[in-house]
GROMACS .gro file of C-alpha atoms in nm:
model
  240
    1MET     CA    1  -0.003   0.032   0.009
    2VAL     CA    2   0.109   0.351  -0.001
    3GLU     CA    3   0.029   0.636   0.212
    4ILE     CA    4  -0.051   0.989   0.151
    5VAL     CA    5   0.117   1.243   0.361
    6THR     CA    6   0.092   1.606   0.411
    7TYR     CA    7   0.143   1.914   0.616
    8ALA     CA    8  -0.066   2.155   0.726
    9THR     CA    9  -0.123   2.328   1.091
   10HIS     CA   10  -0.432   2.471   0.975
   11SER     CA   11  -0.722   2.439   0.703
   12HIS     CA   12  -0.616   2.671   0.416
   13GLY     CA   13  -0.653   2.686   0.037
   14LEU     CA   14  -0.732   2.344  -0.114
   15PHE     CA   15  -0.691   2.166   0.229
   16GLU     CA   16  -1.032   2.064   0.231
   17ARG     CA   17  -1.079   1.931  -0.094
   18LEU     CA   18  -0.746   1.747  -0.016
   19TYR     CA   19  -0.830   1.563   0.317
   20ASN     CA   20  -1.204   1.524   0.199
   21ASN     CA   21  -1.125   1.366  -0.159
   22ASP     CA   22  -1.387   1.221  -0.370
   23LEU     CA   23  -1.163   0.905  -0.381
   24GLY     CA   24  -1.205   0.839  -0.055
   25ILE     CA   25  -0.827   0.821   0.006
   26ASP     CA   26  -0.709   0.854   0.378
   27VAL     CA   27  -0.484   1.163   0.414
   28THR     CA   28  -0.249   1.160   0.712
   29VAL     CA   29  -0.192   1.527   0.824
   30LEU     CA   30   0.084   1.677   1.051
   31GLY     CA   31   0.155   1.970   1.217
   32TRP     CA   32  -0.208   2.029   1.243
   33GLY     CA   33  -0.249   2.294   1.523
   34LYS     CA   34   0.095   2.351   1.589
   35LYS     CA   35   0.307   2.690   1.540
   36TRP     CA   36   0.464   2.762   1.215
   37ASN     CA   37   0.802   2.851   1.213
   38GLY     CA   38   0.920   2.817   0.845
   39LEU     CA   39   0.960   2.598   0.536
   40ARG     CA   40   1.179   2.364   0.719
   41ASP     CA   41   0.895   2.216   0.945
   42LYS     CA   42   0.769   2.035   0.663
   43PRO     CA   43   1.051   1.819   0.580
   44LEU     CA   44   1.143   1.793   0.965
   45GLY     CA   45   0.780   1.663   1.027
   46VAL     CA   46   0.777   1.425   0.780
   47LEU     CA   47   1.139   1.265   0.867
   48LYS     CA   48   1.019   1.244   1.230
   49TYR     CA   49   0.691   1.104   1.071
   50LEU     CA   50   0.879   0.815   0.917
   51GLU     CA   51   1.036   0.705   1.223
   52LYS     CA   52   0.729   0.531   1.258
   53LEU     CA   53   0.675   0.349   0.956
   54ASN     CA   54   0.847   0.051   0.781
   55ASP     CA   55   1.138   0.116   0.542
   56ASN     CA   56   0.992  -0.040   0.267
   57SER     CA   57   0.656   0.125   0.341
   58LEU     CA   58   0.577   0.369  -0.004
   59VAL     CA   59   0.466   0.727   0.099
   60VAL     CA   60   0.341   1.045  -0.092
   61PHE     CA   61   0.396   1.365   0.018
   62VAL     CA   62   0.181   1.657  -0.100
   63ASP     CA   63   0.145   2.020   0.001
   64GLY     CA   64  -0.150   2.060   0.224
   65PHE     CA   65  -0.265   2.407   0.067
   66ASP     CA   66  -0.249   2.374  -0.312
   67SER     CA   67  -0.231   2.036  -0.424
   68ILE     CA   68  -0.544   1.779  -0.534
   69ILE     CA   69  -0.558   1.391  -0.590
   70ASN     CA   70  -0.667   1.279  -0.898
   71LYS     CA   71  -0.659   0.927  -0.937
   72PRO     CA   72  -0.705   0.663  -0.702
   73LEU     CA   73  -0.444   0.457  -0.468
   74SER     CA   74  -0.471   0.154  -0.734
   75ASP     CA   75  -0.335   0.367  -1.045
   76ILE     CA   76  -0.070   0.538  -0.815
   77ILE     CA   77   0.098   0.210  -0.719
   78GLU     CA   78   0.052   0.093  -1.088
   79LEU     CA   79   0.206   0.398  -1.257
   80PHE     CA   80   0.512   0.383  -0.964
   81THR     CA   81   0.561   0.009  -1.026
   82GLU     CA   82   0.598   0.075  -1.395
   83MET     CA   83   0.843   0.370  -1.392
   84LYS     CA   84   1.043   0.130  -1.150
   85LYS     CA   85   1.053  -0.091  -1.402
   86GLU     CA   86   1.214   0.138  -1.626
   87LYS     CA   87   1.458   0.284  -1.392
   88PRO     CA   88   1.503  -0.026  -1.141
   89ASN     CA   89   1.746   0.223  -0.919
   90MET     CA   90   1.431   0.449  -0.836
   91ARG     CA   91   1.388   0.476  -0.488
   92VAL     CA   92   1.227   0.819  -0.468
   93LEU     CA   93   1.031   1.005  -0.708
   94LEU     CA   94   1.067   1.359  -0.716
   95SER     CA   95   0.852   1.634  -0.923
   96ILE     CA   96   0.969   1.920  -1.140
   97GLU     CA   97   0.972   2.279  -1.082
   98GLN     CA   98   0.662   2.470  -1.245
   99CYS     CA   99   0.766   2.516  -1.615
  100TYR     CA  100   0.756   2.906  -1.623
  101ASN     CA  101   0.901   2.855  -1.988
  102LYS     CA  102   0.572   2.779  -2.090
  103GLN     CA  103   0.438   3.109  -2.010
  104SER     CA  104   0.318   3.301  -2.313
  105ASN     CA  105   0.349   3.633  -2.127
  106ILE     CA  106   0.725   3.764  -2.168
  107LEU     CA  107   0.719   3.986  -1.880
  108ILE     CA  108   0.595   3.658  -1.635
  109LYS     CA  109   0.807   3.464  -1.770
  110TRP     CA  110   1.106   3.672  -1.738
  111PHE     CA  111   1.016   3.770  -1.387
  112PHE     CA  112   1.011   3.404  -1.268
  113LYS     CA  113   1.282   3.297  -1.465
  114TYR     CA  114   1.513   3.540  -1.287
  115MET     CA  115   1.309   3.418  -0.947
  116GLN     CA  116   1.426   3.091  -1.009
  117TYR     CA  117   1.763   3.173  -1.100
  118LYS     CA  118   1.819   3.386  -0.784
  119VAL     CA  119   1.671   3.117  -0.556
  120TYR     CA  120   1.809   2.795  -0.645
  121SER     CA  121   2.063   2.862  -0.942
  122CYS     CA  122   2.121   2.493  -1.008
  123ASP     CA  123   2.379   2.529  -1.260
  124ASN     CA  124   2.306   2.216  -1.503
  125HIS     CA  125   2.072   2.048  -1.284
  126THR     CA  126   1.686   2.039  -1.325
  127ILE     CA  127   1.501   2.225  -1.039
  128VAL     CA  128   1.269   2.012  -0.829
  129ASN     CA  129   1.002   2.082  -0.597
  130SER     CA  130   0.935   2.044  -0.253
  131GLY     CA  131   0.560   1.997  -0.236
  132LEU     CA  132   0.512   1.664  -0.438
  133TYR     CA  133   0.745   1.362  -0.407
  134MET     CA  134   0.744   0.986  -0.326
  135GLY     CA  135   0.936   0.672  -0.228
  136TYR     CA  136   1.037   0.465   0.028
  137VAL     CA  137   1.081   0.503   0.354
  138LYS     CA  138   1.410   0.402   0.413
  139GLU     CA  139   1.551   0.617   0.090
  140LEU     CA  140   1.306   0.943   0.206
  141LYS     CA  141   1.477   0.961   0.550
  142ILE     CA  142   1.808   0.946   0.370
  143LEU     CA  143   1.688   1.244   0.190
  144LEU     CA  144   1.519   1.429   0.454
  145SER     CA  145   1.783   1.382   0.667
  146GLU     CA  146   1.979   1.667   0.522
  147HIS     CA  147   1.762   1.902   0.688
  148LEU     CA  148   1.859   1.805   1.033
  149ASN     CA  149   2.146   2.027   0.953
  150ASN     CA  150   1.994   2.319   0.813
  151PRO     CA  151   2.005   2.628   0.991
  152ASN     CA  152   1.736   2.809   0.768
  153LYS     CA  153   1.396   2.758   0.912
  154ASN     CA  154   1.287   2.933   0.583
  155VAL     CA  155   1.418   2.712   0.364
  156ASP     CA  156   1.316   2.369   0.254
  157GLN     CA  157   1.308   2.342  -0.146
  158ILE     CA  158   1.657   2.527  -0.186
  159LEU     CA  159   1.849   2.263   0.014
  160LEU     CA  160   1.637   2.000  -0.173
  161ASN     CA  161   1.781   2.128  -0.492
  162LYS     CA  162   2.120   2.116  -0.380
  163ILE     CA  163   2.128   1.765  -0.227
  164TYR     CA  164   1.915   1.566  -0.487
  165TRP     CA  165   2.145   1.465  -0.748
  166LYS     CA  166   2.370   1.340  -0.499
  167TYR     CA  167   2.174   1.039  -0.460
  168ASP     CA  168   2.188   0.778  -0.736
  169PHE     CA  169   1.818   0.670  -0.603
  170VAL     CA  170   1.669   0.969  -0.694
  171GLU     CA  171   1.453   1.033  -1.000
  172ILE     CA  172   1.293   1.309  -1.162
  173ASP     CA  173   0.926   1.287  -1.289
  174LYS     CA  174   1.026   1.494  -1.597
  175GLU     CA  175   0.732   1.365  -1.816
  176ASN     CA  176   0.448   1.492  -1.542
  177LYS     CA  177   0.320   1.140  -1.527
  178MET     CA  178   0.272   1.107  -1.157
  179PHE     CA  179   0.257   1.466  -1.046
  180TYR     CA  180   0.190   1.797  -1.237
  181ASN     CA  181   0.287   2.149  -1.072
  182CYS     CA  182   0.096   2.392  -1.263
  183PRO     CA  183   0.272   2.713  -1.322
  184VAL     CA  184   0.122   3.025  -1.230
  185TYR     CA  185  -0.161   3.194  -1.437
  186MET     CA  186  -0.176   2.836  -1.603
  187CYS     CA  187  -0.446   2.665  -1.418
  188VAL     CA  188  -0.454   2.353  -1.610
  189LYS     CA  189  -0.508   2.032  -1.518
  190GLY     CA  190  -0.320   1.735  -1.643
  191ASP     CA  191  -0.341   1.378  -1.655
  192ALA     CA  192  -0.077   1.313  -1.332
  193CYS     CA  193  -0.242   1.107  -1.054
  194PHE     CA  194  -0.148   1.433  -0.862
  195THR     CA  195  -0.178   1.792  -0.903
  196GLN     CA  196  -0.029   2.138  -0.724
  197TYR     CA  197  -0.209   2.464  -0.806
  198PRO     CA  198  -0.010   2.779  -0.764
  199GLY     CA  199  -0.068   2.949  -0.433
  200GLU     CA  200  -0.239   3.273  -0.378
  201PHE     CA  201  -0.022   3.510  -0.575
  202ASN     CA  202  -0.041   3.874  -0.457
  203PHE     CA  203   0.195   4.140  -0.324
  204GLN     CA  204   0.209   4.009   0.004
  205ARG     CA  205   0.321   3.699  -0.081
  206ILE     CA  206   0.600   3.805  -0.300
  207LYS     CA  207   0.699   4.070  -0.003
  208ARG     CA  208   0.712   3.805   0.204
  209ALA     CA  209   0.964   3.560  -0.026
  210VAL     CA  210   1.178   3.819  -0.079
  211THR     CA  211   1.232   3.968   0.255
  212MET     CA  212   1.197   3.681   0.441
  213ASP     CA  213   1.172   3.311   0.310
  214TYR     CA  214   1.448   3.384   0.028
  215ASN     CA  215   1.618   3.729   0.133
  216HIS     CA  216   1.940   3.563   0.139
  217CYS     CA  217   1.894   3.544  -0.206
  218PHE     CA  218   1.798   3.872  -0.277
  219ARG     CA  219   2.053   4.054  -0.047
  220LYS     CA  220   2.184   4.281  -0.382
  221GLU     CA  221   1.848   4.373  -0.479
  222ILE     CA  222   1.718   4.467  -0.163
  223ALA     CA  223   2.041   4.678  -0.104
  224PHE     CA  224   1.995   4.820  -0.445
  225MET     CA  225   1.593   4.925  -0.369
  226LYS     CA  226   1.732   5.075  -0.039
  227VAL     CA  227   1.970   5.302  -0.184
  228MET     CA  228   1.695   5.386  -0.511
  229LEU     CA  229   1.433   5.444  -0.198
  230GLY     CA  230   1.692   5.668  -0.010
  231LEU     CA  231   1.771   5.866  -0.307
  232PHE     CA  232   1.417   5.903  -0.367
  233LEU     CA  233   1.367   6.041  -0.045
  234ILE     CA  234   1.651   6.297  -0.084
  235TYR     CA  235   1.491   6.422  -0.446
  236VAL     CA  236   1.162   6.464  -0.261
  237SER     CA  237   1.318   6.663   0.032
  238LEU     CA  238   1.524   6.893  -0.179
  239LYS     CA  239   1.216   6.963  -0.441
  240ILE     CA  240   1.015   7.087  -0.085
   0.00000   0.00000   0.00000
């Protein structure tokens, strides 16, 4: 069997649809009612939960606020088995990050491409998403244990992209068979077993990402904005 796991401190976004899904699939919720300290809470919460499971158990993690299940467990297991036949060493399957290159709006495409580069800067490595993944408990514990030495409470996906390629048991669902991360402003339903839709996209979310979650990635940009703001204030004061 396969177990579906999510991390959510409260109900928001698509959580109710995920938890009370039409397929009757049980979803184990971690972190409920706990204080949210940052993105690092998710992998550490999952890692702690995995200690209770058999090493050969198969677990799927999905983000709690923006993910839905499209197919029954039997289809999920069948697909994973088929993918494993093609790549026998696969013990963990990661989802590929949102495909911003498919955007038709040039400005949106450029903006998110720049954001991806600044945050992940993975060079020649494919950017993976930390909100959809699955695998056997033994290997998941190895992968997620990297977060035990992660000092940044607001980082999970950045760290995952820095370390996943070191493990030969990791494969990426590049064809979006198991997972489909729907790009921002392109809420298209694919044929994958799981779909992750873009979360609420607004100024406050961008502000939080730049100033809190990923501020260490945007130090130059933040410094530039401060200088420009200072110059603007000087200009205004001189005009007065």
